[in-house]
Structures are given as C-alpha cells and as structure tokens.
Coordinates of C-alpha atoms and ligand atoms in Angstrom, one line a residue:
M24 CA 22.0 -9.0 -63.4
T25 CA 22.8 -5.4 -64.1
E26 CA 22.0 -2.1 -62.5
R27 CA 21.6 1.3 -64.0
G28 CA 23.4 4.5 -62.9
A29 CA 23.0 7.6 -65.0
G30 CA 25.8 8.1 -67.5
K31 CA 27.5 5.0 -66.4
G32 CA 25.7 2.5 -68.5
E33 CA 25.1 -1.0 -67.2
R34 CA 27.5 -2.6 -64.8
P35 CA 27.6 -5.6 -62.5
I36 CA 25.5 -5.3 -59.4
D37 CA 27.4 -4.7 -56.1
R38 CA 24.9 -6.3 -53.6
G39 CA 26.0 -3.9 -50.9
R40 CA 23.4 -1.2 -51.0
H41 CA 22.6 0.0 -47.5
V42 CA 19.0 0.7 -48.2
G43 CA 16.3 0.4 -50.9
V44 CA 13.6 2.9 -51.7
V45 CA 10.4 1.8 -53.4
G46 CA 8.4 4.6 -55.0
L47 CA 9.8 7.6 -56.8
A48 CA 7.1 10.2 -56.4
V49 CA 8.2 13.5 -54.8
M50 CA 8.8 12.2 -51.3
G51 CA 10.6 9.0 -52.4
E52 CA 12.8 10.8 -54.8
N53 CA 13.9 13.4 -52.3
L54 CA 14.3 11.0 -49.4
S55 CA 16.6 8.9 -51.6
M56 CA 18.7 11.9 -52.5
N57 CA 18.9 12.8 -48.8
I58 CA 20.1 9.3 -47.8
A59 CA 22.6 9.2 -50.7
R60 CA 24.0 12.6 -49.7
H61 CA 24.8 11.2 -46.3
G62 CA 26.9 8.5 -47.7
F63 CA 24.5 5.5 -47.5
P64 CA 24.4 3.6 -50.8
V65 CA 20.8 3.6 -52.1
A66 CA 19.0 1.4 -54.7
V67 CA 15.6 2.5 -56.0
F68 CA 12.7 0.8 -57.6
N69 CA 9.6 2.2 -59.1
R70 CA 6.5 0.5 -60.6
T71 CA 7.1 2.4 -63.8
A72 CA 10.6 1.7 -65.0
A73 CA 10.7 4.9 -67.1
R74 CA 10.3 6.9 -63.9
T75 CA 13.4 5.2 -62.5
D76 CA 15.4 6.0 -65.6
E77 CA 14.2 9.6 -65.6
F78 CA 15.1 10.1 -61.9
L79 CA 18.6 8.6 -62.4
A80 CA 19.2 10.7 -65.5
E81 CA 18.0 13.9 -63.8
R82 CA 19.6 13.6 -60.3
G83 CA 19.8 10.2 -58.8
G84 CA 22.6 8.8 -61.0
A85 CA 24.9 11.7 -60.2
A86 CA 24.3 11.1 -56.5
G87 CA 25.5 7.5 -56.8
I88 CA 22.0 6.0 -56.6
V89 CA 21.3 2.9 -58.6
G90 CA 17.9 1.9 -60.0
L91 CA 16.7 -1.5 -60.9
H92 CA 13.8 -2.4 -63.1
D93 CA 13.3 -5.9 -61.7
I94 CA 12.0 -6.2 -58.2
A95 CA 14.0 -9.4 -57.5
D96 CA 17.2 -7.6 -58.7
F97 CA 16.3 -4.6 -56.5
V98 CA 15.9 -6.8 -53.4
N99 CA 19.1 -8.7 -54.2
S100 CA 21.1 -5.5 -54.5
L101 CA 20.6 -4.8 -50.8
E102 CA 22.8 -5.6 -47.7
R103 CA 21.3 -8.2 -45.4
P104 CA 19.1 -8.0 -43.4
R105 CA 17.6 -5.7 -46.0
R106 CA 16.3 -2.3 -45.3
I107 CA 13.5 -1.2 -47.7
I108 CA 11.6 2.0 -47.4
M109 CA 8.3 2.2 -49.2
M110 CA 7.3 5.7 -50.2
V111 CA 4.0 5.0 -51.8
K112 CA 0.5 6.3 -51.5
A113 CA -1.3 5.2 -48.3
G114 CA -3.9 2.5 -48.6
P115 CA -4.0 -0.4 -51.1
P116 CA -0.8 0.6 -52.9
V117 CA 1.1 -0.3 -49.7
D118 CA -0.4 -3.8 -49.5
A119 CA 0.4 -4.2 -53.2
V120 CA 4.1 -3.3 -52.8
I121 CA 4.4 -5.6 -49.8
A122 CA 2.9 -8.4 -51.8
E123 CA 5.3 -7.8 -54.6
L124 CA 8.3 -7.6 -52.3
L125 CA 7.4 -10.5 -50.1
P126 CA 8.5 -13.5 -52.3
H127 CA 12.0 -12.0 -52.5
L128 CA 12.6 -11.2 -48.9
E129 CA 14.3 -13.3 -46.2
P130 CA 13.4 -13.5 -42.5
G131 CA 14.8 -10.6 -40.6
D132 CA 14.5 -8.2 -43.4
I133 CA 13.1 -4.8 -42.5
L134 CA 10.3 -3.1 -44.4
V135 CA 9.6 0.6 -43.6
D136 CA 6.4 2.4 -44.7
G137 CA 7.3 6.1 -44.9
G138 CA 3.8 7.2 -46.1
N139 CA 0.9 8.6 -44.2
S140 CA -0.7 5.2 -43.5
F141 CA -3.6 4.7 -41.2
F142 CA -2.1 3.4 -37.9
L143 CA -4.4 0.4 -37.7
D144 CA -3.4 -0.7 -41.2
T145 CA 0.2 -0.4 -40.0
A146 CA -0.5 -2.5 -36.9
R147 CA -2.2 -5.2 -39.1
R148 CA 0.7 -5.3 -41.6
G149 CA 3.2 -5.4 -38.8
D150 CA 1.4 -8.4 -37.2
E151 CA 1.1 -10.2 -40.5
L152 CA 4.7 -9.6 -41.4
A153 CA 6.0 -10.5 -37.9
A154 CA 4.3 -13.8 -38.2
A155 CA 6.2 -14.5 -41.4
G156 CA 9.5 -13.5 -39.8
F157 CA 9.9 -9.9 -41.2
N158 CA 10.2 -6.6 -39.4
Y159 CA 7.8 -3.9 -40.2
V160 CA 8.3 -0.3 -39.3
G161 CA 5.6 2.4 -39.8
M162 CA 7.4 5.6 -40.0
G163 CA 5.8 9.1 -40.1
V164 CA 7.8 11.4 -42.3
S165 CA 7.0 15.1 -42.1
G166 CA 8.3 18.1 -43.9
G167 CA 7.1 17.8 -47.4
E168 CA 9.5 17.9 -50.4
E169 CA 12.0 20.2 -48.8
G170 CA 12.0 18.2 -45.5
A171 CA 12.5 14.9 -47.3
L172 CA 15.5 16.3 -49.1
W173 CA 17.2 18.4 -46.5
G174 CA 16.0 16.9 -43.2
P175 CA 12.6 15.6 -42.2
S176 CA 11.1 14.9 -38.8
L177 CA 10.9 11.1 -38.6
M178 CA 8.5 9.1 -36.4
P179 CA 9.4 5.5 -36.7
G180 CA 7.3 2.8 -34.8
G181 CA 7.6 -1.0 -34.8
P182 CA 10.1 -3.6 -33.5
K183 CA 12.8 -1.9 -31.5
E184 CA 15.5 -4.2 -33.0
A185 CA 14.5 -3.0 -36.5
Y186 CA 14.7 0.6 -35.4
D187 CA 18.2 0.0 -34.1
R188 CA 19.3 -1.2 -37.5
L189 CA 17.9 1.8 -39.1
E190 CA 19.0 4.3 -36.6
P191 CA 22.4 5.5 -38.0
M192 CA 20.8 6.3 -41.3
L193 CA 17.7 7.9 -39.9
T194 CA 19.8 10.0 -37.5
A195 CA 21.9 11.1 -40.4
I196 CA 19.1 12.2 -42.7
A197 CA 16.7 13.7 -40.1
A198 CA 16.5 17.5 -39.5
K199 CA 18.8 18.7 -36.7
T200 CA 18.0 21.3 -34.1
D201 CA 19.8 22.4 -30.9
A202 CA 17.8 19.6 -29.2
G203 CA 19.4 16.9 -31.5
P204 CA 18.3 15.0 -34.6
C205 CA 14.5 15.0 -35.2
V206 CA 14.1 11.2 -34.9
T207 CA 13.5 8.9 -32.0
Y208 CA 12.1 5.5 -31.5
I209 CA 8.4 6.1 -31.0
G210 CA 7.1 2.7 -29.9
P211 CA 5.8 -0.6 -31.1
G212 CA 3.0 -1.4 -33.6
G213 CA 1.3 1.5 -35.4
S214 CA 2.6 4.1 -32.9
G215 CA 4.8 5.9 -35.4
H216 CA 2.0 6.5 -37.8
Y217 CA -0.3 7.4 -34.9
V218 CA 2.0 10.1 -33.8
K219 CA 2.3 11.4 -37.4
M220 CA -1.5 11.3 -37.6
V221 CA -1.7 13.5 -34.5
H222 CA 1.0 15.8 -35.9
N223 CA -1.2 16.2 -39.0
G224 CA -4.3 16.9 -36.8
I225 CA -2.4 19.7 -35.1
E226 CA -1.2 20.8 -38.5
Y227 CA -4.9 21.1 -39.6
A228 CA -5.7 23.0 -36.4
D229 CA -2.8 25.4 -36.7
M230 CA -3.6 26.2 -40.4
Q231 CA -7.3 26.8 -39.6
L232 CA -6.4 29.1 -36.7
I233 CA -4.1 31.1 -38.9
A234 CA -6.9 31.2 -41.6
E235 CA -9.4 32.5 -39.1
T236 CA -6.9 35.2 -37.9
Y237 CA -6.4 36.2 -41.5
D238 CA -10.2 36.4 -42.0
I239 CA -10.6 38.9 -39.1
M240 CA -7.6 40.9 -40.3
R241 CA -8.9 41.3 -43.8
H242 CA -12.5 42.1 -42.8
A243 CA -12.4 43.9 -39.5
L244 CA -9.0 45.7 -40.0
G245 CA -9.2 45.9 -43.8
L246 CA -5.5 45.0 -44.1
T247 CA -4.1 44.3 -47.6
A248 CA -2.3 41.0 -48.2
Q249 CA 1.0 42.7 -48.0
E250 CA 0.2 44.3 -44.7
M251 CA -1.0 41.0 -43.3
S252 CA 2.2 39.4 -44.5
D253 CA 4.1 42.0 -42.6
V254 CA 2.1 41.3 -39.5
F255 CA 2.8 37.6 -39.7
R256 CA 6.4 38.2 -40.4
R257 CA 6.6 40.4 -37.2
W258 CA 4.7 37.7 -35.2
N259 CA 7.2 35.2 -36.4
Q260 CA 9.9 37.0 -34.5
G261 CA 8.2 36.3 -31.2
R262 CA 6.5 33.5 -29.3
L263 CA 4.4 32.5 -32.4
A264 CA 7.6 31.7 -34.4
S265 CA 6.8 28.7 -36.4
Y266 CA 7.0 27.3 -39.9
L267 CA 3.3 27.7 -40.6
I268 CA 3.5 31.4 -39.7
E269 CA 6.5 31.8 -41.9
V270 CA 4.7 30.1 -44.8
T271 CA 1.7 32.4 -44.2
A272 CA 3.8 35.5 -44.4
A273 CA 5.4 34.2 -47.7
V274 CA 2.1 33.2 -49.2
L275 CA 0.4 36.5 -48.5
A276 CA 3.3 38.4 -50.1
E277 CA 3.1 36.4 -53.4
R278 CA 1.7 38.2 -56.4
D279 CA -0.2 36.7 -59.3
P280 CA 2.3 37.1 -62.3
E281 CA -0.6 37.8 -64.7
S282 CA -2.7 40.4 -62.8
G283 CA -0.1 41.6 -60.2
D284 CA -2.7 41.1 -57.5
P285 CA -2.1 39.1 -54.4
L286 CA -2.1 35.4 -55.5
V287 CA -4.0 34.3 -52.4
D288 CA -7.0 36.4 -53.6
Q289 CA -7.2 34.3 -56.8
I290 CA -7.3 30.9 -55.0
L291 CA -10.5 29.1 -54.7
D292 CA -11.7 29.0 -51.1
A293 CA -12.4 25.2 -50.9
A294 CA -9.8 23.3 -48.8
E295 CA -9.0 19.7 -49.6
Q296 CA -7.7 17.0 -47.4
K297 CA -6.3 13.5 -47.6
G298 CA -7.8 12.2 -44.4
T299 CA -5.2 12.3 -41.6
G300 CA -6.9 15.2 -39.8
R301 CA -10.2 13.3 -39.9
W302 CA -8.6 10.2 -38.6
T303 CA -7.2 12.2 -35.6
S304 CA -10.7 13.4 -34.8
V305 CA -12.2 9.9 -35.1
S306 CA -9.5 8.5 -32.9
A307 CA -10.1 11.3 -30.4
M308 CA -13.8 10.4 -30.3
D309 CA -13.0 6.7 -30.0
L310 CA -10.6 7.1 -27.1
G311 CA -12.7 9.7 -25.3
S312 CA -9.9 12.3 -25.5
P313 CA -11.4 15.4 -26.9
A314 CA -9.7 17.3 -29.7
P315 CA -12.2 20.0 -30.5
T316 CA -9.9 22.4 -32.2
I317 CA -8.8 19.6 -34.6
D318 CA -12.5 18.6 -35.1
A319 CA -13.3 22.2 -35.9
A320 CA -10.5 22.4 -38.4
V321 CA -11.6 19.2 -40.2
T322 CA -15.2 20.4 -40.3
A323 CA -14.1 23.9 -41.5
R324 CA -12.4 22.3 -44.5
V325 CA -15.5 20.3 -45.3
M326 CA -17.7 23.5 -45.0
S327 CA -15.3 25.3 -47.3
S328 CA -15.6 22.6 -49.9
M329 CA -19.4 22.9 -49.9
R330 CA -19.0 26.0 -52.1
E331 CA -22.2 25.7 -54.1
S332 CA -24.3 25.5 -50.9
R333 CA -22.4 28.5 -49.4
L334 CA -23.0 30.6 -52.5
Q335 CA -26.7 29.8 -52.3
A336 CA -27.0 30.4 -48.6
S337 CA -25.1 33.7 -48.8
K338 CA -28.1 35.1 -50.8
I339 CA -30.7 33.8 -48.3
L340 CA -29.2 33.9 -44.8
T341 CA -28.2 37.2 -43.3
G342 CA -25.6 38.5 -40.8
P343 CA -23.9 41.6 -39.6
D344 CA -21.6 43.7 -41.9
A345 CA -18.2 42.0 -41.6
S346 CA -16.2 45.1 -42.4
G347 CA -15.0 47.5 -39.8
L348 CA -14.1 47.2 -36.2
P349 CA -16.6 46.0 -33.7
N350 CA -17.7 48.6 -31.1
G351 CA -15.2 49.6 -28.5
L352 CA -12.2 48.1 -30.2
T353 CA -9.3 49.9 -31.7
R354 CA -7.2 48.5 -34.5
D355 CA -4.2 48.0 -32.3
A356 CA -6.2 46.4 -29.6
L357 CA -7.7 43.9 -32.0
L358 CA -4.4 43.1 -33.6
A359 CA -2.8 42.5 -30.1
A360 CA -5.8 40.4 -29.2
Q361 CA -5.4 38.3 -32.3
E362 CA -1.8 37.6 -31.5
D363 CA -2.9 36.5 -28.0
A364 CA -5.7 34.4 -29.5
L365 CA -3.4 32.6 -31.9
Y366 CA -0.9 31.8 -29.3
F367 CA -3.6 30.7 -26.9
S368 CA -5.3 28.5 -29.4
K369 CA -2.1 27.0 -30.7
I370 CA -1.3 25.9 -27.1
S371 CA -4.9 24.5 -26.8
A372 CA -4.5 22.5 -30.0
Y373 CA -1.1 21.1 -28.8
A374 CA -2.7 20.3 -25.4
Q375 CA -5.4 18.3 -27.1
G376 CA -2.9 16.5 -29.3
M377 CA -0.6 15.6 -26.4
A378 CA -3.5 14.4 -24.3
L379 CA -4.7 12.3 -27.2
M380 CA -1.3 10.7 -27.7
R381 CA -1.2 9.9 -24.0
A382 CA -4.7 8.3 -24.2
A383 CA -3.6 6.2 -27.2
S384 CA -0.4 5.3 -25.4
D385 CA -2.4 4.0 -22.5
A386 CA -5.0 2.2 -24.7
Y387 CA -2.4 0.5 -26.9
A388 CA 0.4 0.1 -24.4
W389 CA 2.9 2.1 -26.4
N390 CA 4.7 3.9 -23.6
L391 CA 5.0 7.1 -25.7
N392 CA 7.5 9.7 -24.5
L393 CA 5.7 13.0 -25.0
A394 CA 8.9 15.1 -24.3
E395 CA 10.8 13.2 -27.0
I396 CA 7.9 13.7 -29.4
A397 CA 7.9 17.4 -28.8
R398 CA 11.7 17.3 -29.3
I399 CA 11.6 15.7 -32.7
W400 CA 8.8 18.1 -33.9
K401 CA 11.1 21.0 -33.3
G402 CA 12.7 20.7 -36.7
G403 CA 11.9 19.4 -40.2
C404 CA 8.1 19.0 -39.8
I405 CA 5.2 21.2 -40.7
I406 CA 4.2 22.1 -37.2
R407 CA 7.7 23.0 -36.0
A408 CA 7.5 25.9 -33.7
A409 CA 9.3 27.8 -30.9
L410 CA 6.5 26.7 -28.6
L411 CA 7.7 23.1 -28.7
D412 CA 10.6 24.0 -26.4
Q413 CA 8.0 24.8 -23.7
I414 CA 6.0 21.7 -24.5
R415 CA 9.0 19.5 -24.3
A416 CA 10.0 21.1 -20.9
A417 CA 6.4 20.5 -19.6
F418 CA 6.7 16.8 -20.2
S419 CA 10.4 16.4 -19.3
G420 CA 10.1 16.3 -15.5
P421 CA 9.4 13.3 -13.3
E422 CA 5.9 14.7 -12.8
Q423 CA 3.8 14.6 -16.0
P424 CA 1.1 17.3 -16.0
A425 CA -2.4 15.9 -16.4
N426 CA -2.8 18.2 -19.3
L427 CA -0.3 20.5 -21.1
M428 CA -2.5 23.4 -20.0
L429 CA -1.8 22.6 -16.4
A430 CA 2.0 22.5 -16.7
P431 CA 3.7 25.2 -14.5
N432 CA 5.5 26.7 -17.5
V433 CA 2.3 26.8 -19.6
A434 CA -0.7 27.7 -17.4
P435 CA 0.4 31.3 -16.6
E436 CA 1.0 31.9 -20.3
L437 CA -2.5 30.6 -21.1
N438 CA -4.1 32.6 -18.4
A439 CA -2.4 35.7 -19.6
A440 CA -3.4 35.2 -23.2
A441 CA -7.0 34.1 -22.5
P442 CA -8.5 37.6 -22.4
G443 CA -7.1 38.3 -25.9
A444 CA -8.6 35.1 -27.1
R445 CA -12.0 36.2 -25.7
T446 CA -11.7 39.6 -27.4
A447 CA -10.7 38.1 -30.8
T448 CA -13.5 35.5 -30.8
M449 CA -16.1 38.0 -29.7
A450 CA -14.9 40.4 -32.5
A451 CA -15.4 37.6 -35.0
R452 CA -18.8 36.7 -33.5
A453 CA -19.9 40.4 -33.6
L454 CA -18.9 40.6 -37.3
G455 CA -20.5 37.3 -38.2
L456 CA -17.2 35.7 -39.2
P457 CA -16.8 32.0 -38.5
C458 CA -14.0 31.2 -36.0
P459 CA -14.7 27.6 -35.2
A460 CA -11.2 26.5 -34.3
M461 CA -10.5 29.6 -32.2
S462 CA -13.8 29.1 -30.4
A463 CA -13.2 25.4 -29.9
S464 CA -9.7 26.2 -28.4
L465 CA -11.3 28.6 -25.9
D466 CA -14.1 26.2 -25.1
Y467 CA -11.6 23.4 -24.4
F468 CA -9.9 25.7 -21.9
D469 CA -13.1 26.9 -20.3
S470 CA -14.5 23.4 -20.1
L471 CA -11.3 22.0 -18.6
R472 CA -11.2 24.7 -15.9
A473 CA -14.9 24.5 -15.1
E474 CA -15.4 23.3 -11.6
R475 CA -19.0 22.6 -12.5
L476 CA -20.3 22.0 -16.0
P477 CA -24.0 21.8 -16.9
A478 CA -23.8 18.1 -17.4
N479 CA -25.9 17.5 -14.3
L480 CA -28.9 18.7 -16.4
I481 CA -28.0 16.2 -19.2
Q482 CA -27.9 13.4 -16.7
A483 CA -31.3 14.4 -15.4
Q484 CA -32.7 14.5 -19.0
R485 CA -31.2 11.1 -19.7
D486 CA -32.8 9.7 -16.6
Y487 CA -36.1 11.4 -17.4
F488 CA -36.6 9.9 -20.9
G489 CA -34.6 6.7 -20.7
A490 CA -34.1 5.8 -17.0
H491 CA -30.4 5.9 -17.6
T492 CA -29.7 6.8 -13.9
Y493 CA -27.4 9.4 -12.4
R494 CA -25.0 9.8 -9.6
R495 CA -25.2 12.5 -6.9
L496 CA -22.7 14.9 -5.5
D497 CA -23.8 14.4 -1.9
R498 CA -23.7 10.6 -1.6
D499 CA -22.5 7.5 -3.4
G500 CA -24.7 5.2 -5.4
V501 CA -26.7 5.2 -8.6
F502 CA -30.1 6.8 -8.7
H503 CA -33.2 6.9 -10.7
T504 CA -36.1 9.3 -10.3
H505 CA -39.7 9.0 -11.3
W506 CA -39.7 12.5 -12.8
T507 CA -42.9 14.6 -12.7
P508 CA -43.9 15.3 -16.3
F509 CA -44.6 19.0 -17.1
E510 CA -48.4 19.5 -17.7
Ligands
6PG91 C1 3.8 16.6 -43.5 C2 2.4 16.8 -44.0 C3 2.0 15.9 -45.1 C4 0.5 16.0 -45.5 C5 0.2 17.3 -46.2 C6 -1.2 17.3 -46.9 O1 3.9 16.4 -42.3 O2 4.7 16.8 -44.3 O3 1.5 16.5 -42.9 O4 2.3 14.6 -44.7 O5 0.3 15.0 -46.4 O6 0.3 18.3 -45.3 O7 -2.2 16.9 -46.0 P1 -3.7 17.2 -46.4 O8 -3.8 17.0 -47.9 O9 -4.6 16.2 -45.7 O10 -3.9 18.6 -46.1

C-alpha cells in the first residue's frame, strides 16, 4: 500500500493521519489546506483520481497532505476511531460516498458531512449509521472558499462524543473573533445542518434587502455604481457593518475590463439558488414560526428568474415613473431612511431566524443555545455582522426574550429605526419599485406589535362558509353562528 505526496513519489503509508477528507471540489480542497496548516495530518480521497493528483501537485503535497486512489487505502491511512469529513454535493452524492466508505469502516468511526445537506436527510443518515455503530455528524460550514481556507464558521450537530473527538481540530481551523472560535456543539441529529439552513435563509434575506436598497438608490437617487459603493462603504463603518455590506461595496466598485463600465450593470438580473433558502421557508411554514422576510427573499429570486415573463409584462402593465425622488423627500432624507430601513429589516430577518431555530429546537428536542449560535456567526460566515454582538447579548441572560425584537437591548433600536423603514418602503411603493423583503420585515414588526389583528374577520368568514367555529374575547368556549346571508 502506498500513498502519494507531491514531489515525494510513492512511500509507505503511515496510518496515522488525523483526518480524512473526501471530495476535492473548492470547499474540500480549501478545508484540507486549512486543517493541514494547523498541523493535523490530512489524507484526501476524490472519486476522480486525477483530481487528487492535481491537487497534490498544485498545493496539497507541499502542505504535507497525502492522497490515496483507493478508498480502502484511504480509510486505512487514518487514526482510529477514524474521522472522515465528506465535502461533496448535497443529496444523492452523500449517500453514495457513505455507501462506498461503509464496508471499510469500523464501529466508533466518525463520518462528518460538511456540505449543505437537508437536515432531515442528515437525521436519517445519522440514525442509520448509529444503528450500525458509527457516529454521524452533520456540520454546517459557512464562509465559501476563503472561509474554508482561512477560518469558516462551523455548525456541527450529531452525537456529542463524536463532537468531542473532533473538537481540537475544529477549534483550530474555525474563524476566530474576540468572542472565541466560531464553532460550538450545536446539538443532536440534524441540528447542525438545520442551523446552517437558517443561516442561509438569513443570508438570502440580507442579500435581498441590500438589493432592494440598491434599487431605490439607483432609481430614486440616480446614484452611480461608484457612488453607491461609497455609500455602502460608509455604512459599513457603522451599525450595518457586515460582510455582505462589504461585499456589496466591493461589487459595485468593480469595472468590466472590456467596456470599463460597472460590471454589475452587465450581469443578468436573474438570481439562482441551490435550495437552502427555500428549505428555511418550508420549515418555517411547517413549524408555524413565520419567516416572511426569508419567504420574500426566496420568492424574489424566483420572480427574478422569470425573465421572459417580466420582459413581456413590462410592455403591458404600467406603473409610476421610477426615477426621481417621491414627493416631499430630499435626497439626504431618503438615504438616511434607507440606512434605517436596512438596519431595521436586518434585525427583523434575524428575529425571524432566531425564532425559527427556537421553534425547531422545541419541536425536535435539540436544546439549541441561541447565544452560542449568534457567537459562532460573528466570524467566518457569510452573515457575519456587528449586529450579532447585540443578538448574542439578547439571548445570553437567564431570561430569554420571547422574540429578539422584544429584547431590552434591541426593542429601542427597532422603534427608533421603524420610521425610516416606513419612509423607505413608502418611497419604493410610490415609485413602483418592488421591495418585498423590506415590506415583509416591517409587516412582521407591525403584526407582532399589533394588539388586535383583523383575524377575527377571518374566523367569522371560516365559520360562515365552513362552520369552522370561533372563540370569543368576552367568554370561554367554542362558538358557531347561523350567519344571515346577504340578500
Ligand atoms: C455559506 C453559503 C454557501 C451557499 C452559497 C450559495 O454559508 O458559505 O451559504 O453555503 O451555498 O451562499 O447559496 P445559493 O446558491 O442557494 O445562493
């Protein structure tokens, strides 16, 4: 049995590799480099052997990583109990890799899925593998290519004993902030992938909110891409400081090398998605924990991808002229309102995400620690933001707020930013610019704070046409009325 290390030729295998990584696409490659850089010996395996050789020749070999072409050799090269991280595409490829590895594993070995798997798939795989004596960890990994290499945010869920065996390595490779390494034990079963899914739901919301802000800026304020970049860069110095704002400032400043025009203007306005945002919305519906900003963000991506329909409709359906300031608003007032609106809506999206995780924690008995989750999102991940300090503080005390919006350190901020959110959404409405995520964020706030909603009328209607019954404010019991039809 031999192993390959770049430039070293073949040599006897050392059986002492701390961890094995299966899958050498972008994330697997960079995570392997990160692990090796922290002094943990890594073995890698890829379905296509040529990819393994290429990786070792380009960067892996020099980092001391070894690659094996045979899966049995790969498994045998690892310390026992083995730690194997699968970095493959979510869905059937994960089951295929497990099936391939399984005959070579021994009870007690730990399999980690570091992809964006659906949490119920993770729970099923975990149960099946536990029955066969193996440990299965579903680990959310956020931060893209850079994060994987220099420090991702890690959300591992599964058996606690397995986490403990992974912990030194995970702690070493995770992003670090003033609040510690961006990794914590999330909980049992599919909880790690669930938390990553909600992270992505918030990511969708945040991106859509920024896109809506950009849309108002370019139409109502007529700002150039460079001017907008400057605004986002300025906002990134304040309470909106976050990776996605930083990304936006950089993207808006980029020029198309051919035309010299802002590159963003050349990009087709049809957003794609891999499904994690939609899963978040579906789960929110299933658990009865509303996430309207995330729903709106998912829907907005779908609407954007219906480009043919939009082009057709733009010639038939009419609306106001979207350029210029709406009546009574100055440029500075609108910009200030937009900053408020973005901050307000971002908190709303986080509030929905945190409430959803709490609902899932109760439904699946995961005992999630929301303060810890906010802590590990502070660095490495796509939704890292200054705001997470407040969110963490909100969930750190002995008294958990019923909703993030109600936390004593958050409610006053929301109340102060709400007028700006109203101004910005009204401006968009007046100009006929869609702002679904911003509107949903405000509606969540207004619904939550409504002492009385119009649902009494809905109950009456349900009782009218379907005898579904209703309850009353003035006495206990369940009632049905023989309603008088309108003649
Ligand atoms: C991350 C991201 C990442 C996700 C991409 C693309 O945390 O690093 O969430 O996992 O895959 O952002 O997602 P969509 O293709 O669905 O936009």
